[in-house]
Amino acid sequence: MVTRIPGNAHAHPSNGPATAPARDAPHATARPLAVARWLWIVATLVVLMVVVGGITRLTESGLSITEWKPVTGAIPPLTQGQWEAEFAAYRQIPEYRQVTGPAGMTLADYKFIYFWEWAHRLLGRVIGLAFALPLAWFWLRRAIPAGYLPRLLALLALGALQGVFGWFMVRSGLAGTRTSVSHFWLSIHLLTALFTLAGLVWTALDLRRLQLTRDAATHARLTGTGLLVATVLFVQLLLGAWVAGLDAGHASDSWPLMGGRLVPDLGLGGGALRALTSDPFAVHWLHRWWAFVAVAALVVLARRVRKAGSRPASVAIHCAFGTQILLGIATVLTGVALWIAVLHQLVGALLVIATAWGVHVIGRRGA
């Protein structure tokens, strides 16, 4: 790309070259493509984190570790005595006293649920290191293009906040009479992860475009259409998180009818707001039908993306939401079979990636 320099194009050589690097061009040592590839690796780890988090939730493993030890907690119990101590702490919480204890949980059973929660937390630590250490290296090497450091630091802060929200979520289920975590805290925890994932993808796409154009002004902007689609999808993801937190997937094992009716009695007499945010039956119904509002918005996005000249992004959006709808129906019909429900959560994360890609395409300058 050639940038015109203001002034006399025929100036004498002694006054400087007739052409010069663009004012907003990245520093000579900047490596936008390398930084973008690193962000894609971190994004892949975040997707894996979402999957492991889904397994942790579906196996009721989230409350198995009753303390938050950011450093020493990376090492699991190694002796019989340590296992007994962890199990003793778990036996003090309402989940054990009211649910798993009466069901006859043994130490072997406890080790199974402990593994998934420990793996989930360990992966969070790995992601933190996989982001922070390369970030420091790129920073010291001056490989981060101008203007991108604040964005990368914000993503790092989001990752740290994700860990804090995760502990608040766990803590919500350790005291009082609750036998599970708050579905509100679970939604905050999950949506922060997905928002971070979208930020990683968006920034990686900006950096790749910077590598191609060498013009820092080519970063994408969020358009009105993009914001609308993102908002509709956000609502669907929020409802999905509430379904998970309330175990609302078990509210019905039939589709498209619930209780033999397309629009069943949702029990709104006790208050519509409470029912639509906290009643498993109502939240399940709302999640399954808002999905088609999301599909309509995503179809509009995919068409805009294809018109902007990016057929692969358009195809990715269609494939993601189509697969997600089928997996959602299969999850219902199978009574929330573990691996189908996990795949449903995985494709949800992939749908976020595809949507971020599409919104980025229509937000590029000149798209």
CSV table of C-alpha atoms in Angstrom, one decimal:
chain,number,residue,atom,x,y,z
A,1,MET,CA,0.0,0.0,0.0
A,2,VAL,CA,1.4,3.4,-1.0
A,3,THR,CA,0.6,6.4,1.1
A,4,ARG,CA,0.8,9.9,-0.3
A,5,ILE,CA,2.7,12.5,1.7
A,6,PRO,CA,1.3,16.0,2.1
A,7,GLY,CA,3.3,18.7,0.5
A,8,ASN,CA,5.2,19.0,-2.7
A,9,ALA,CA,5.6,15.6,-4.3
A,10,HIS,CA,8.5,16.9,-6.4
A,11,ALA,CA,10.5,18.3,-3.4
A,12,HIS,CA,14.3,18.2,-3.7
A,13,PRO,CA,15.9,15.0,-2.3
A,14,SER,CA,17.8,17.1,0.2
A,15,ASN,CA,14.4,17.9,1.8
A,16,GLY,CA,13.6,14.2,2.4
A,17,PRO,CA,12.3,11.3,0.3
A,18,ALA,CA,9.3,11.8,-1.9
A,19,THR,CA,7.5,9.0,-0.1
A,20,ALA,CA,7.6,7.8,3.5
A,21,PRO,CA,5.9,5.3,5.8
A,22,ALA,CA,2.3,6.1,6.7
A,23,ARG,CA,1.9,8.1,9.8
A,24,ASP,CA,-0.1,5.3,11.5
A,25,ALA,CA,2.1,2.4,10.2
A,26,PRO,CA,3.2,0.0,12.9
A,27,HIS,CA,6.6,0.2,14.5
A,28,ALA,CA,9.4,-1.5,12.5
A,29,THR,CA,9.7,-4.3,15.1
A,30,ALA,CA,5.9,-4.9,15.3
A,31,ARG,CA,4.8,-8.4,14.4
A,32,PRO,CA,1.0,-8.3,14.0
A,33,LEU,CA,0.7,-11.7,12.4
A,34,ALA,CA,2.7,-13.4,15.2
A,35,VAL,CA,0.5,-11.7,17.8
A,36,ALA,CA,-2.6,-12.7,15.9
A,37,ARG,CA,-1.5,-16.3,15.8
A,38,TRP,CA,-0.8,-16.3,19.6
A,39,LEU,CA,-4.3,-14.9,20.2
A,40,TRP,CA,-5.9,-17.7,18.1
A,41,ILE,CA,-4.1,-20.2,20.4
A,42,VAL,CA,-5.4,-18.5,23.5
A,43,ALA,CA,-8.9,-18.5,21.9
A,44,THR,CA,-8.7,-22.2,21.3
A,45,LEU,CA,-7.8,-22.7,25.0
A,46,VAL,CA,-10.8,-20.6,25.9
A,47,VAL,CA,-13.1,-22.9,23.8
A,48,LEU,CA,-11.6,-25.9,25.6
A,49,MET,CA,-12.2,-24.1,28.9
A,50,VAL,CA,-15.9,-23.7,28.0
A,51,VAL,CA,-16.2,-27.4,27.1
A,52,VAL,CA,-14.5,-28.5,30.4
A,53,GLY,CA,-16.8,-26.0,32.3
A,54,GLY,CA,-19.8,-27.6,30.6
A,55,ILE,CA,-18.7,-31.1,31.7
A,56,THR,CA,-18.0,-29.8,35.2
A,57,ARG,CA,-21.6,-28.4,35.4
A,58,LEU,CA,-23.3,-31.5,33.8
A,59,THR,CA,-21.5,-33.9,36.2
A,60,GLU,CA,-22.4,-31.7,39.2
A,61,SER,CA,-18.7,-31.3,40.0
A,62,GLY,CA,-18.6,-27.5,40.5
A,63,LEU,CA,-18.8,-27.5,44.3
A,64,SER,CA,-16.4,-30.4,44.9
A,65,ILE,CA,-13.5,-28.0,45.8
A,66,THR,CA,-14.6,-25.7,48.6
A,67,GLU,CA,-11.6,-23.4,48.8
A,68,TRP,CA,-10.0,-21.0,46.3
A,69,LYS,CA,-6.2,-21.4,46.3
A,70,PRO,CA,-4.9,-19.7,43.2
A,71,VAL,CA,-1.4,-21.1,43.5
A,72,THR,CA,-1.3,-24.1,45.8
A,73,GLY,CA,-4.6,-25.3,44.4
A,74,ALA,CA,-2.9,-26.3,41.2
A,75,ILE,CA,-1.6,-29.4,43.0
A,76,PRO,CA,-4.4,-32.0,43.7
A,77,PRO,CA,-4.5,-34.2,46.8
A,78,LEU,CA,-1.6,-36.7,46.6
A,79,THR,CA,-2.1,-38.9,49.7
A,80,GLN,CA,-5.0,-40.7,51.2
A,81,GLY,CA,-4.9,-38.2,54.1
A,82,GLN,CA,-5.2,-35.3,51.8
A,83,TRP,CA,-8.1,-36.9,50.0
A,84,GLU,CA,-9.9,-37.6,53.2
A,85,ALA,CA,-9.4,-33.9,54.3
A,86,GLU,CA,-10.9,-32.6,51.0
A,87,PHE,CA,-13.8,-35.0,51.2
A,88,ALA,CA,-14.4,-34.0,54.8
A,89,ALA,CA,-14.6,-30.3,53.7
A,90,TYR,CA,-17.1,-31.3,50.9
A,91,ARG,CA,-19.3,-33.2,53.4
A,92,GLN,CA,-19.9,-29.9,55.3
A,93,ILE,CA,-21.8,-28.2,52.4
A,94,PRO,CA,-25.5,-28.4,51.7
A,95,GLU,CA,-25.0,-30.3,48.4
A,96,TYR,CA,-23.5,-33.3,50.2
A,97,ARG,CA,-25.9,-33.2,53.2
A,98,GLN,CA,-29.0,-33.0,51.0
A,99,VAL,CA,-28.2,-34.6,47.7
A,100,THR,CA,-25.0,-36.6,47.2
A,101,GLY,CA,-24.7,-37.8,50.8
A,102,PRO,CA,-28.2,-39.4,50.9
A,103,ALA,CA,-27.4,-40.8,47.4
A,104,GLY,CA,-24.5,-42.8,48.9
A,105,MET,CA,-21.5,-40.9,47.6
A,106,THR,CA,-18.2,-42.6,48.3
A,107,LEU,CA,-14.7,-41.3,48.3
A,108,ALA,CA,-14.2,-42.8,44.8
A,109,ASP,CA,-17.3,-41.0,43.6
A,110,TYR,CA,-15.9,-37.8,45.1
A,111,LYS,CA,-12.6,-38.2,43.3
A,112,PHE,CA,-14.5,-38.2,40.0
A,113,ILE,CA,-16.2,-34.9,40.5
A,114,TYR,CA,-13.1,-33.4,42.1
A,115,PHE,CA,-11.1,-34.2,39.0
A,116,TRP,CA,-13.4,-32.2,36.7
A,117,GLU,CA,-13.5,-29.1,38.9
A,118,TRP,CA,-9.7,-29.3,39.4
A,119,ALA,CA,-9.2,-29.7,35.6
A,120,HIS,CA,-11.4,-26.7,35.0
A,121,ARG,CA,-9.4,-24.5,37.4
A,122,LEU,CA,-6.1,-25.8,36.2
A,123,LEU,CA,-7.0,-25.0,32.6
A,124,GLY,CA,-7.9,-21.5,33.8
A,125,ARG,CA,-4.4,-21.1,35.3
A,126,VAL,CA,-2.9,-22.4,32.0
A,127,ILE,CA,-4.8,-19.9,30.0
A,128,GLY,CA,-3.6,-17.1,32.3
A,129,LEU,CA,0.0,-18.1,31.8
A,130,ALA,CA,-0.5,-18.6,28.1
A,131,PHE,CA,-1.7,-15.1,27.8
A,132,ALA,CA,0.4,-13.2,30.3
A,133,LEU,CA,3.8,-14.6,29.5
A,134,PRO,CA,3.7,-14.2,25.7
A,135,LEU,CA,2.2,-10.7,26.2
A,136,ALA,CA,5.1,-9.7,28.3
A,137,TRP,CA,7.5,-11.1,25.8
A,138,PHE,CA,5.9,-9.3,22.8
A,139,TRP,CA,5.8,-6.1,24.9
A,140,LEU,CA,9.5,-6.3,25.8
A,141,ARG,CA,10.4,-7.1,22.1
A,142,ARG,CA,8.2,-4.1,21.0
A,143,ALA,CA,6.4,-6.6,18.7
A,144,ILE,CA,2.9,-5.3,19.6
A,145,PRO,CA,1.6,-2.9,17.0
A,146,ALA,CA,0.9,0.7,18.1
A,147,GLY,CA,-2.5,1.1,19.7
A,148,TYR,CA,-3.0,-2.6,20.6
A,149,LEU,CA,-1.4,-2.8,24.0
A,150,PRO,CA,-4.4,-1.3,25.9
A,151,ARG,CA,-6.7,-3.8,24.2
A,152,LEU,CA,-4.5,-6.7,25.1
A,153,LEU,CA,-4.2,-5.6,28.7
A,154,ALA,CA,-8.0,-5.3,28.8
A,155,LEU,CA,-8.3,-8.9,27.6
A,156,LEU,CA,-5.8,-9.9,30.3
A,157,ALA,CA,-7.9,-8.1,32.9
A,158,LEU,CA,-11.1,-9.9,31.6
A,159,GLY,CA,-9.3,-13.2,32.1
A,160,ALA,CA,-8.5,-12.4,35.7
A,161,LEU,CA,-12.0,-11.2,36.3
A,162,GLN,CA,-13.3,-14.5,34.9
A,163,GLY,CA,-11.4,-16.3,37.7
A,164,VAL,CA,-12.9,-14.0,40.3
A,165,PHE,CA,-16.4,-14.5,38.9
A,166,GLY,CA,-15.8,-18.3,38.9
A,167,TRP,CA,-15.1,-18.2,42.6
A,168,PHE,CA,-18.1,-16.0,43.4
A,169,MET,CA,-20.2,-18.6,41.5
A,170,VAL,CA,-18.8,-21.5,43.5
A,171,ARG,CA,-19.2,-19.6,46.8
A,172,SER,CA,-22.8,-19.0,46.1
A,173,GLY,CA,-23.5,-22.7,46.4
A,174,LEU,CA,-21.4,-23.4,49.5
A,175,ALA,CA,-23.5,-21.8,52.2
A,176,GLY,CA,-27.1,-21.5,53.3
A,177,THR,CA,-29.5,-24.1,52.0
A,178,ARG,CA,-28.5,-24.0,48.3
A,179,THR,CA,-27.5,-27.3,46.7
A,180,SER,CA,-26.1,-25.8,43.5
A,181,VAL,CA,-24.5,-22.5,42.4
A,182,SER,CA,-26.5,-19.4,41.6
A,183,HIS,CA,-27.6,-19.5,38.0
A,184,PHE,CA,-27.1,-15.8,37.8
A,185,TRP,CA,-23.4,-16.1,38.8
A,186,LEU,CA,-23.0,-19.0,36.4
A,187,SER,CA,-24.3,-16.8,33.6
A,188,ILE,CA,-21.9,-14.0,34.5
A,189,HIS,CA,-19.0,-16.5,34.6
A,190,LEU,CA,-19.9,-18.1,31.2
A,191,LEU,CA,-20.7,-14.9,29.4
A,192,THR,CA,-17.5,-13.3,30.6
A,193,ALA,CA,-15.6,-16.2,29.0
A,194,LEU,CA,-17.6,-15.9,25.7
A,195,PHE,CA,-17.1,-12.1,25.6
A,196,THR,CA,-13.4,-12.6,26.1
A,197,LEU,CA,-13.4,-15.2,23.3
A,198,ALA,CA,-15.1,-12.7,21.0
A,199,GLY,CA,-12.5,-10.1,22.0
A,200,LEU,CA,-9.6,-12.4,21.2
A,201,VAL,CA,-11.1,-13.3,17.8
A,202,TRP,CA,-11.9,-9.7,16.9
A,203,THR,CA,-8.4,-8.5,17.9
A,204,ALA,CA,-6.7,-11.3,16.0
A,205,LEU,CA,-8.7,-10.4,12.9
A,206,ASP,CA,-7.7,-6.8,13.2
A,207,LEU,CA,-4.1,-7.7,13.5
A,208,ARG,CA,-4.2,-10.0,10.5
A,209,ARG,CA,-5.8,-7.2,8.5
A,210,LEU,CA,-3.0,-4.8,9.8
A,211,GLN,CA,-0.4,-7.3,8.5
A,212,LEU,CA,-2.0,-7.3,5.1
A,213,THR,CA,-2.5,-3.5,4.8
A,214,ARG,CA,0.2,-2.1,7.1
A,215,ASP,CA,-2.4,0.6,7.9
A,216,ALA,CA,-3.4,0.9,11.5
A,217,ALA,CA,-6.6,2.7,10.5
A,218,THR,CA,-8.1,-0.4,8.9
A,219,HIS,CA,-9.4,-2.0,12.1
A,220,ALA,CA,-13.0,-2.9,12.0
A,221,ARG,CA,-15.8,-1.0,13.7
A,222,LEU,CA,-19.0,-2.3,15.3
A,223,THR,CA,-21.9,-1.4,13.0
A,224,GLY,CA,-25.5,-1.1,13.9
A,225,THR,CA,-26.3,-4.4,12.4
A,226,GLY,CA,-23.4,-6.0,14.2
A,227,LEU,CA,-24.6,-4.6,17.5
A,228,LEU,CA,-28.1,-5.8,16.9
A,229,VAL,CA,-27.0,-9.4,16.1
A,230,ALA,CA,-24.6,-9.5,19.0
A,231,THR,CA,-27.4,-8.3,21.4
A,232,VAL,CA,-29.8,-11.0,20.1
A,233,LEU,CA,-27.2,-13.7,20.5
A,234,PHE,CA,-26.2,-12.4,23.9
A,235,VAL,CA,-29.8,-12.9,25.1
A,236,GLN,CA,-29.8,-16.4,23.8
A,237,LEU,CA,-26.5,-17.2,25.5
A,238,LEU,CA,-27.7,-15.7,28.7
A,239,LEU,CA,-30.9,-17.9,28.6
A,240,GLY,CA,-28.7,-20.9,27.8
A,241,ALA,CA,-26.6,-20.2,30.9
A,242,TRP,CA,-29.7,-19.9,33.0
A,243,VAL,CA,-31.0,-23.2,31.6
A,244,ALA,CA,-27.7,-24.8,32.7
A,245,GLY,CA,-27.7,-23.3,36.1
A,246,LEU,CA,-31.3,-24.2,36.8
A,247,ASP,CA,-31.0,-27.7,35.3
A,248,ALA,CA,-33.9,-26.5,33.2
A,249,GLY,CA,-32.9,-28.9,30.3
A,250,HIS,CA,-34.8,-31.6,32.3
A,251,ALA,CA,-38.0,-29.5,32.3
A,252,SER,CA,-39.1,-31.2,29.1
A,253,ASP,CA,-37.9,-34.1,27.0
A,254,SER,CA,-40.2,-33.4,24.0
A,255,TRP,CA,-39.9,-31.0,21.1
A,256,PRO,CA,-41.5,-28.8,19.8
A,257,LEU,CA,-44.3,-29.2,22.4
A,258,MET,CA,-43.8,-28.8,26.1
A,259,GLY,CA,-46.5,-30.4,28.3
A,260,GLY,CA,-48.3,-31.3,25.0
A,261,ARG,CA,-48.7,-27.6,24.1
A,262,LEU,CA,-46.7,-25.2,21.9
A,263,VAL,CA,-47.3,-22.4,24.4
A,264,PRO,CA,-47.8,-24.1,27.8
A,265,ASP,CA,-48.8,-22.5,31.0
A,266,LEU,CA,-45.5,-20.8,32.1
A,267,GLY,CA,-46.7,-20.0,35.6
A,268,LEU,CA,-46.5,-16.2,35.2
A,269,GLY,CA,-49.1,-15.6,37.9
A,270,GLY,CA,-46.4,-15.4,40.6
A,271,GLY,CA,-44.6,-12.6,38.6
A,272,ALA,CA,-43.5,-12.7,35.0
A,273,LEU,CA,-40.0,-11.4,35.7
A,274,ARG,CA,-39.3,-14.0,38.3
A,275,ALA,CA,-40.7,-16.8,36.1
A,276,LEU,CA,-38.8,-15.8,33.0
A,277,THR,CA,-35.5,-15.5,34.9
A,278,SER,CA,-35.7,-18.2,37.6
A,279,ASP,CA,-38.4,-20.8,36.8
A,280,PRO,CA,-36.8,-23.8,35.0
A,281,PHE,CA,-39.9,-24.5,32.9
A,282,ALA,CA,-40.3,-20.9,31.7
A,283,VAL,CA,-36.6,-20.3,31.1
A,284,HIS,CA,-36.4,-23.6,29.1
A,285,TRP,CA,-39.4,-22.5,26.9
A,286,LEU,CA,-37.9,-19.0,26.3
A,287,HIS,CA,-34.5,-20.4,25.4
A,288,ARG,CA,-35.8,-22.9,22.9
A,289,TRP,CA,-37.9,-20.2,21.0
A,290,TRP,CA,-35.6,-17.2,21.3
A,291,ALA,CA,-33.2,-19.5,19.4
A,292,PHE,CA,-35.2,-18.8,16.3
A,293,VAL,CA,-35.1,-15.1,16.8
A,294,ALA,CA,-31.3,-15.5,17.0
A,295,VAL,CA,-31.4,-17.6,13.8
A,296,ALA,CA,-33.2,-14.8,11.9
A,297,ALA,CA,-30.7,-12.3,13.1
A,298,LEU,CA,-27.8,-14.5,12.1
A,299,VAL,CA,-29.3,-15.1,8.6
A,300,VAL,CA,-29.3,-11.4,8.1
A,301,LEU,CA,-25.7,-11.1,9.3
A,302,ALA,CA,-24.6,-14.0,7.0
A,303,ARG,CA,-26.2,-12.3,4.0
A,304,ARG,CA,-24.5,-9.0,4.8
A,305,VAL,CA,-21.2,-10.9,5.2
A,306,ARG,CA,-21.6,-12.6,1.8
A,307,LYS,CA,-22.5,-9.3,0.2
A,308,ALA,CA,-19.3,-7.9,1.7
A,309,GLY,CA,-17.3,-10.5,-0.1
A,310,SER,CA,-16.6,-13.1,2.6
A,311,ARG,CA,-18.3,-16.3,1.7
A,312,PRO,CA,-16.3,-18.5,4.2
A,313,ALA,CA,-17.5,-16.3,7.1
A,314,SER,CA,-21.1,-16.6,5.8
A,315,VAL,CA,-20.8,-20.4,5.6
A,316,ALA,CA,-19.3,-20.6,9.0
A,317,ILE,CA,-22.3,-18.7,10.5
A,318,HIS,CA,-24.8,-20.9,8.8
A,319,CYS,CA,-23.1,-24.1,9.8
A,320,ALA,CA,-22.7,-23.0,13.4
A,321,PHE,CA,-26.3,-22.0,14.1
A,322,GLY,CA,-27.7,-24.9,12.1
A,323,THR,CA,-25.6,-27.4,14.0
A,324,GLN,CA,-26.4,-25.6,17.3
A,325,ILE,CA,-30.2,-25.8,16.7
A,326,LEU,CA,-30.0,-29.6,16.0
A,327,LEU,CA,-27.8,-30.2,19.0
A,328,GLY,CA,-30.2,-28.2,21.2
A,329,ILE,CA,-33.2,-30.3,20.0
A,330,ALA,CA,-31.1,-33.5,20.5
A,331,THR,CA,-30.2,-32.4,24.0
A,332,VAL,CA,-33.9,-32.1,24.9
A,333,LEU,CA,-35.0,-35.4,23.3
A,334,THR,CA,-32.2,-37.4,25.0
A,335,GLY,CA,-33.0,-36.0,28.4
A,336,VAL,CA,-29.7,-34.0,28.5
A,337,ALA,CA,-27.4,-36.8,27.5
A,338,LEU,CA,-23.9,-35.7,28.7
A,339,TRP,CA,-21.9,-35.6,25.5
A,340,ILE,CA,-24.7,-34.2,23.4
A,341,ALA,CA,-25.1,-31.4,25.9
A,342,VAL,CA,-21.3,-30.8,25.9
A,343,LEU,CA,-21.3,-30.6,22.1
A,344,HIS,CA,-24.2,-28.1,22.4
A,345,GLN,CA,-22.0,-25.9,24.6
A,346,LEU,CA,-18.9,-26.4,22.3
A,347,VAL,CA,-20.8,-25.3,19.2
A,348,GLY,CA,-22.2,-22.4,21.2
A,349,ALA,CA,-18.6,-21.2,21.6
A,350,LEU,CA,-17.9,-21.8,17.9
A,351,LEU,CA,-21.0,-19.8,17.1
A,352,VAL,CA,-19.6,-16.9,19.1
A,353,ILE,CA,-16.4,-17.1,17.0
A,354,ALA,CA,-18.3,-17.3,13.7
A,355,THR,CA,-20.5,-14.3,14.7
A,356,ALA,CA,-17.5,-12.2,15.8
A,357,TRP,CA,-15.9,-13.0,12.4
A,358,GLY,CA,-19.1,-12.0,10.5
A,359,VAL,CA,-19.6,-8.8,12.5
A,360,HIS,CA,-15.9,-8.0,11.9
A,361,VAL,CA,-16.3,-8.5,8.2
A,362,ILE,CA,-19.2,-6.0,7.9
A,363,GLY,CA,-17.4,-3.6,10.1
A,364,ARG,CA,-14.3,-3.3,7.9
A,365,ARG,CA,-13.7,0.0,6.2
A,366,GLY,CA,-15.2,-0.1,2.8
A,367,ALA,CA,-17.1,-3.4,3.4
